[in-house]
Amino acid sequence: MTTFLIAHIVIGLIGVMASYAVLMGLLKKRLSLAFLKTAGFAAFLAYITSWVTGGYYYVLRYGPVVKPIIKDGGSPWAHAFFMEAKEHIFLFMPVLAFVLWVLFVAAGARIEKDARFKSAIIALASLVTALGIYVALSGVVISGAH
């Protein structure tokens, strides 16, 4: 079971790094669509894989064993706030990363030519990166609560 937790953490962090790479790639003066497509797909793949491994761990270990310990311990707020938020935010992460990747594939040329469109894509990439960082840090808080 520990293997699934470790995979969830490592692969999730790879997703955050890939999301950050996408954001940095978008902020460059000269876009590399090949890089954005690759990093965008890596983020999507990492988030979906982390989603599956984390879900498996949650259903079999966290929910029945760890969650009651945290809720009955000295830091029940850790689950009440951080884990509840993490659970709901993480549902959207693979979807948002997929949308970014599809935009790179389907509308890559427009990103280079249309400043308003590029700004919207940067906002979405910033959101995905910020949410990824929040989810990762929430995991750290939860881990320290039990």
XYZ file of N, CA and C in Angstrom:
438
model
N 0.817 -1.198 0.000
C 0.000 0.000 0.000
C 0.862 1.264 0.000
N 1.991 1.201 0.682
C 2.904 2.342 0.717
C 3.388 2.689 -0.686
N 3.532 1.692 -1.535
C 3.973 1.924 -2.910
C 3.003 2.848 -3.643
N 1.706 2.661 -3.437
C 0.717 3.518 -4.088
C 0.802 4.947 -3.571
N 1.030 5.103 -2.272
C 1.167 6.443 -1.709
C 2.407 7.138 -2.267
N 3.515 6.425 -2.310
C 4.753 7.003 -2.849
C 4.573 7.354 -4.325
N 3.956 6.453 -5.092
C 3.706 6.728 -6.514
C 2.817 7.961 -6.663
N 1.789 8.046 -5.849
C 0.873 9.188 -5.876
C 1.637 10.496 -5.651
N 2.502 10.510 -4.662
C 3.263 11.718 -4.326
C 4.250 12.077 -5.435
N 5.069 11.116 -5.830
C 6.118 11.390 -6.827
C 5.506 11.787 -8.167
N 4.516 11.053 -8.612
C 3.904 11.347 -9.905
C 3.151 12.678 -9.850
N 2.514 12.967 -8.714
C 1.859 14.265 -8.547
C 2.847 15.417 -8.628
N 4.011 15.244 -8.003
C 5.049 16.285 -8.073
C 5.576 16.454 -9.496
N 5.667 15.355 -10.232
C 6.052 15.448 -11.648
C 5.005 16.266 -12.409
N 3.737 16.050 -12.083
C 2.668 16.842 -12.701
C 2.803 18.326 -12.404
N 3.118 18.659 -11.152
C 3.307 20.066 -10.781
C 4.493 20.657 -11.544
N 5.584 19.901 -11.622
C 6.760 20.393 -12.366
C 6.433 20.590 -13.844
N 5.680 19.659 -14.418
C 5.303 19.788 -15.830
C 4.375 20.987 -16.035
N 3.463 21.210 -15.096
C 2.577 22.377 -15.181
C 3.372 23.672 -15.100
N 4.346 23.690 -14.204
C 5.214 24.866 -14.074
C 6.023 25.074 -15.360
N 6.488 23.988 -15.945
C 7.228 24.079 -17.209
C 6.342 24.667 -18.305
N 5.077 24.251 -18.341
C 4.127 24.813 -19.308
C 4.001 26.320 -19.087
N 3.806 26.716 -17.838
C 3.657 28.137 -17.529
C 4.892 28.928 -17.957
N 6.058 28.423 -17.628
C 7.294 29.114 -18.013
C 7.464 29.145 -19.533
N 7.067 28.064 -20.198
C 7.134 28.021 -21.657
C 6.222 29.051 -22.299
N 5.074 29.286 -21.679
C 4.140 30.282 -22.204
C 4.629 31.712 -21.992
N 5.433 31.918 -20.974
C 5.910 33.267 -20.654
C 7.103 33.704 -21.505
N 7.663 32.770 -22.261
C 8.791 33.112 -23.136
C 8.305 33.948 -24.318
N 9.215 34.754 -24.858
C 8.860 35.567 -26.030
C 8.590 34.683 -27.240
N 9.414 33.654 -27.406
C 9.231 32.716 -28.526
C 8.709 31.405 -27.967
N 7.504 31.064 -28.357
C 6.899 29.825 -27.880
C 7.471 28.630 -28.626
N 7.636 27.546 -27.914
C 7.971 26.270 -28.537
C 6.745 25.380 -28.382
N 5.959 25.292 -29.441
C 4.745 24.481 -29.362
C 5.057 23.020 -29.088
N 6.152 22.528 -29.621
C 6.532 21.135 -29.355
C 6.768 20.939 -27.860
N 7.458 21.889 -27.234
C 7.703 21.807 -25.792
C 6.395 21.896 -25.016
N 5.527 22.848 -25.387
C 4.258 23.015 -24.682
C 3.380 21.771 -24.805
N 3.351 21.179 -25.992
C 2.566 19.955 -26.181
C 3.122 18.818 -25.330
N 4.440 18.678 -25.309
C 5.071 17.598 -24.538
C 4.873 17.804 -23.043
N 5.167 19.009 -22.561
C 5.015 19.291 -21.130
C 3.544 19.237 -20.719
N 2.663 19.725 -21.584
C 1.230 19.680 -21.297
C 0.717 18.252 -21.196
N 1.164 17.402 -22.114
C 0.755 16.000 -22.058
C 1.349 15.313 -20.831
N 2.595 15.643 -20.495
C 3.231 15.065 -19.299
C 2.454 15.451 -18.045
N 2.018 16.711 -17.961
C 1.229 17.153 -16.806
C -0.079 16.369 -16.734
N -0.776 16.273 -17.862
C -2.035 15.525 -17.891
C -1.826 14.073 -17.478
N -0.848 13.421 -18.074
C -0.579 12.014 -17.769
C -0.201 11.832 -16.297
N 0.618 12.736 -15.773
C 1.027 12.639 -14.369
C -0.169 12.839 -13.445
N -1.005 13.833 -13.728
C -2.164 14.078 -12.859
C -3.154 12.919 -12.908
N -3.386 12.360 -14.074
C -4.333 11.248 -14.164
C -3.779 10.013 -13.456
N -2.482 9.776 -13.575
C -1.862 8.630 -12.901
C -1.846 8.839 -11.394
N -1.527 10.046 -10.958
C -1.547 10.355 -9.529
C -2.971 10.258 -8.982
N -3.929 10.630 -9.788
C -5.345 10.550 -9.436
C -5.734 9.095 -9.153
N -5.329 8.199 -10.044
C -5.662 6.776 -9.900
C -4.950 6.163 -8.691
N -3.638 6.409 -8.567
C -2.897 5.818 -7.439
C -3.353 6.414 -6.111
N -3.629 7.715 -6.094
C -4.126 8.353 -4.873
C -5.513 7.854 -4.506
N -6.360 7.671 -5.503
C -7.703 7.152 -5.249
C -7.674 5.742 -4.687
N -6.797 4.928 -5.239
C -6.642 3.554 -4.746
C -6.209 3.567 -3.283
N -5.204 4.396 -2.972
C -4.720 4.518 -1.591
C -5.821 5.065 -0.682
N -6.551 6.059 -1.155
C -7.590 6.685 -0.340
C -8.673 5.683 0.040
N -9.138 4.924 -0.941
C -10.233 3.978 -0.696
C -9.801 2.840 0.225
N -8.599 2.316 0.014
C -8.183 1.142 0.779
C -7.464 1.454 2.091
N -6.825 2.606 2.200
C -6.028 2.867 3.399
C -6.424 4.157 4.117
N -6.411 5.280 3.399
C -6.649 6.559 4.058
C -8.040 6.609 4.685
N -9.071 6.341 3.901
C -10.445 6.427 4.398
C -10.720 5.569 5.614
N -10.428 4.268 5.551
C -10.759 3.416 6.696
C -9.756 3.469 7.851
N -8.491 3.806 7.613
C -7.473 3.709 8.671
C -6.945 5.076 9.114
N -6.449 5.864 8.178
C -5.749 7.111 8.521
C -6.722 8.229 8.891
N -7.787 8.386 8.132
C -8.751 9.464 8.368
C -9.305 9.447 9.791
N -9.741 8.298 10.322
C -10.235 8.291 11.703
C -9.172 8.705 12.729
N -7.919 8.341 12.490
C -6.836 8.722 13.408
C -6.668 10.240 13.405
N -6.692 10.834 12.220
C -6.536 12.291 12.118
C -7.726 12.997 12.754
N -8.940 12.546 12.458
C -10.139 13.202 12.982
C -10.267 13.067 14.495
N -9.741 11.981 15.062
C -9.800 11.781 16.514
C -8.570 12.324 17.233
N -7.559 12.744 16.477
C -6.300 13.203 17.066
C -6.308 14.690 17.378
N -5.117 15.222 17.522
C -4.951 16.614 17.902
C -5.113 17.605 16.763
N -5.255 17.120 15.540
C -5.356 18.025 14.385
C -6.515 17.656 13.462
N -7.737 17.594 13.991
C -8.858 17.227 13.119
C -9.110 18.261 12.020
N -8.684 19.492 12.248
C -8.822 20.544 11.245
C -8.051 20.208 9.970
N -6.983 19.408 10.115
C -6.166 19.063 8.945
C -7.009 18.332 7.910
N -7.831 17.404 8.379
C -8.701 16.711 7.430
C -9.855 17.624 7.025
N -10.462 18.270 8.008
C -11.657 19.069 7.741
C -11.413 20.143 6.682
N -10.260 20.759 6.700
C -9.999 21.815 5.724
C -9.141 21.336 4.560
N -7.934 20.891 4.860
C -6.977 20.604 3.792
C -7.362 19.391 2.953
N -7.736 18.298 3.594
C -8.037 17.095 2.814
C -9.340 17.256 2.039
N -10.333 17.866 2.667
C -11.597 18.074 1.949
C -11.377 18.955 0.721
N -10.614 20.028 0.884
C -10.323 20.902 -0.260
C -9.501 20.151 -1.307
N -8.495 19.425 -0.844
C -7.621 18.672 -1.754
C -8.432 17.670 -2.577
N -9.334 16.953 -1.916
C -10.144 15.949 -2.613
C -10.931 16.577 -3.757
N -11.540 17.723 -3.503
C -12.395 18.329 -4.516
C -11.594 19.039 -5.606
N -10.536 19.708 -5.219
C -9.693 20.377 -6.214
C -9.049 19.349 -7.137
N -8.578 18.257 -6.550
C -7.847 17.275 -7.344
C -8.719 16.612 -8.404
N -10.029 16.623 -8.213
C -10.918 16.068 -9.230
C -10.806 16.833 -10.550
N -10.509 18.128 -10.474
C -10.449 18.964 -11.667
C -9.073 19.019 -12.321
N -8.043 18.660 -11.588
C -6.671 18.823 -12.087
C -6.423 18.099 -13.417
N -6.753 16.818 -13.544
C -6.513 16.153 -14.829
C -7.331 16.781 -15.967
N -8.542 17.226 -15.649
C -9.398 17.833 -16.667
C -8.788 19.147 -17.156
N -8.351 19.989 -16.223
C -7.739 21.265 -16.599
C -6.448 21.055 -17.385
N -5.641 20.093 -16.959
C -4.397 19.793 -17.680
C -4.706 19.269 -19.086
N -5.752 18.466 -19.207
C -6.158 17.953 -20.518
C -6.599 19.098 -21.431
N -7.379 20.022 -20.885
C -7.828 21.181 -21.669
C -6.625 21.970 -22.184
N -5.638 22.201 -21.318
C -4.428 22.910 -21.754
C -3.745 22.177 -22.903
N -3.565 20.880 -22.736
C -2.890 20.093 -23.774
C -3.663 20.151 -25.096
N -4.983 20.002 -25.025
C -5.804 20.059 -26.242
C -5.676 21.432 -26.906
N -5.634 22.483 -26.106
C -5.456 23.823 -26.677
C -4.119 23.952 -27.397
N -3.072 23.365 -26.845
C -1.767 23.413 -27.515
C -1.811 22.659 -28.842
N -2.486 21.522 -28.839
C -2.564 20.697 -30.051
C -3.469 21.354 -31.100
N -4.634 21.820 -30.669
C -5.639 22.300 -31.618
C -5.502 23.780 -31.985
N -4.966 24.581 -31.078
C -4.945 26.030 -31.320
C -3.578 26.640 -31.051
N -2.537 25.840 -31.210
C -1.185 26.312 -30.911
C -0.790 27.554 -31.681
N -1.118 27.602 -32.952
C -0.744 28.759 -33.777
C -1.448 30.023 -33.291
N -2.668 29.876 -32.829
C -3.423 31.038 -32.334
C -2.783 31.613 -31.071
N -2.200 30.743 -30.244
C -1.556 31.216 -29.013
C -0.437 32.190 -29.357
N 0.279 31.894 -30.418
C 1.392 32.758 -30.832
C 0.919 34.091 -31.411
N -0.245 34.096 -32.045
C -0.703 35.276 -32.781
C -1.678 36.165 -32.007
N -2.430 35.587 -31.098
C -3.506 36.307 -30.411
C -3.122 36.541 -28.948
N -2.781 37.782 -28.617
C -2.298 38.108 -27.264
C -3.362 37.851 -26.192
N -4.615 38.154 -26.490
C -5.683 37.922 -25.494
C -5.876 36.428 -25.246
N -5.827 35.653 -26.317
C -5.953 34.200 -26.187
C -4.782 33.648 -25.378
N -3.576 34.133 -25.681
C -2.388 33.699 -24.945
C -2.518 34.055 -23.466
N -3.043 35.233 -23.158
C -3.235 35.635 -21.760
C -4.200 34.695 -21.041
N -5.251 34.284 -21.734
C -6.205 33.343 -21.134
C -5.543 31.988 -20.877
N -4.714 31.545 -21.801
C -4.003 30.270 -21.640
C -3.012 30.378 -20.477
N -2.339 31.515 -20.366
C -1.413 31.731 -19.241
C -2.179 31.704 -17.922
N -3.359 32.312 -17.891
C -4.173 32.290 -16.668
C -4.553 30.859 -16.297
N -4.946 30.071 -17.284
C -5.298 28.674 -17.018
C -4.084 27.880 -16.542
N -2.947 28.082 -17.184
C -1.718 27.387 -16.771
C -1.300 27.813 -15.364
N -1.486 29.086 -15.039
C -1.180 29.576 -13.687
C -2.093 28.924 -12.661
N -3.367 28.800 -13.009
C -4.325 28.160 -12.110
C -3.950 26.703 -11.866
N -3.648 25.977 -12.924
C -3.275 24.563 -12.784
C -2.025 24.429 -11.915
N -1.039 25.276 -12.148
C 0.200 25.222 -11.366
C -0.065 25.560 -9.903
N -0.821 26.630 -9.651
C -1.125 27.034 -8.272
C -1.927 25.957 -7.545
N -2.900 25.377 -8.219
C -3.686 24.306 -7.596
C -2.814 23.087 -7.314
N -1.912 22.775 -8.231
C -0.996 21.656 -8.013
C -0.124 21.874 -6.792
N 0.379 23.090 -6.635
C 1.200 23.410 -5.460
C 0.356 23.315 -4.194
N -0.867 23.845 -4.235
C -1.749 23.767 -3.065
C -2.038 22.315 -2.685
N -2.356 21.496 -3.668
C -2.660 20.087 -3.403
C -1.445 19.387 -2.794
N -0.262 19.656 -3.334
C 0.963 19.038 -2.798
C 1.214 19.479 -1.361
N 1.094 20.768 -1.095
C 1.314 21.261 0.270
C 0.244 20.754 1.235
N -0.979 20.597 0.755
C -2.033 20.022 1.594
C -1.688 18.594 1.984
N -1.105 17.858 1.062
C -0.660 16.499 1.374
C 0.388 16.488 2.469
N 1.275 17.486 2.456
C 2.295 17.591 3.506
C 1.627 17.840 4.855
N 0.641 18.737 4.891
C -0.071 19.031 6.140
C -0.781 17.781 6.645
N -1.457 17.078 5.756
C -2.179 15.862 6.145
C -1.205 14.814 6.673
N -0.079 14.651 5.996
C 0.913 13.654 6.427
C 1.435 13.955 7.821
N 1.585 15.230 8.145
C 2.090 15.607 9.459
C 1.035 15.563 10.542
N -0.222 15.371 10.156
C -1.309 15.404 11.135
C -1.577 14.054 11.788
N -0.938 13.000 11.294
C -1.206 11.697 11.942
C 0.043 11.012 12.385
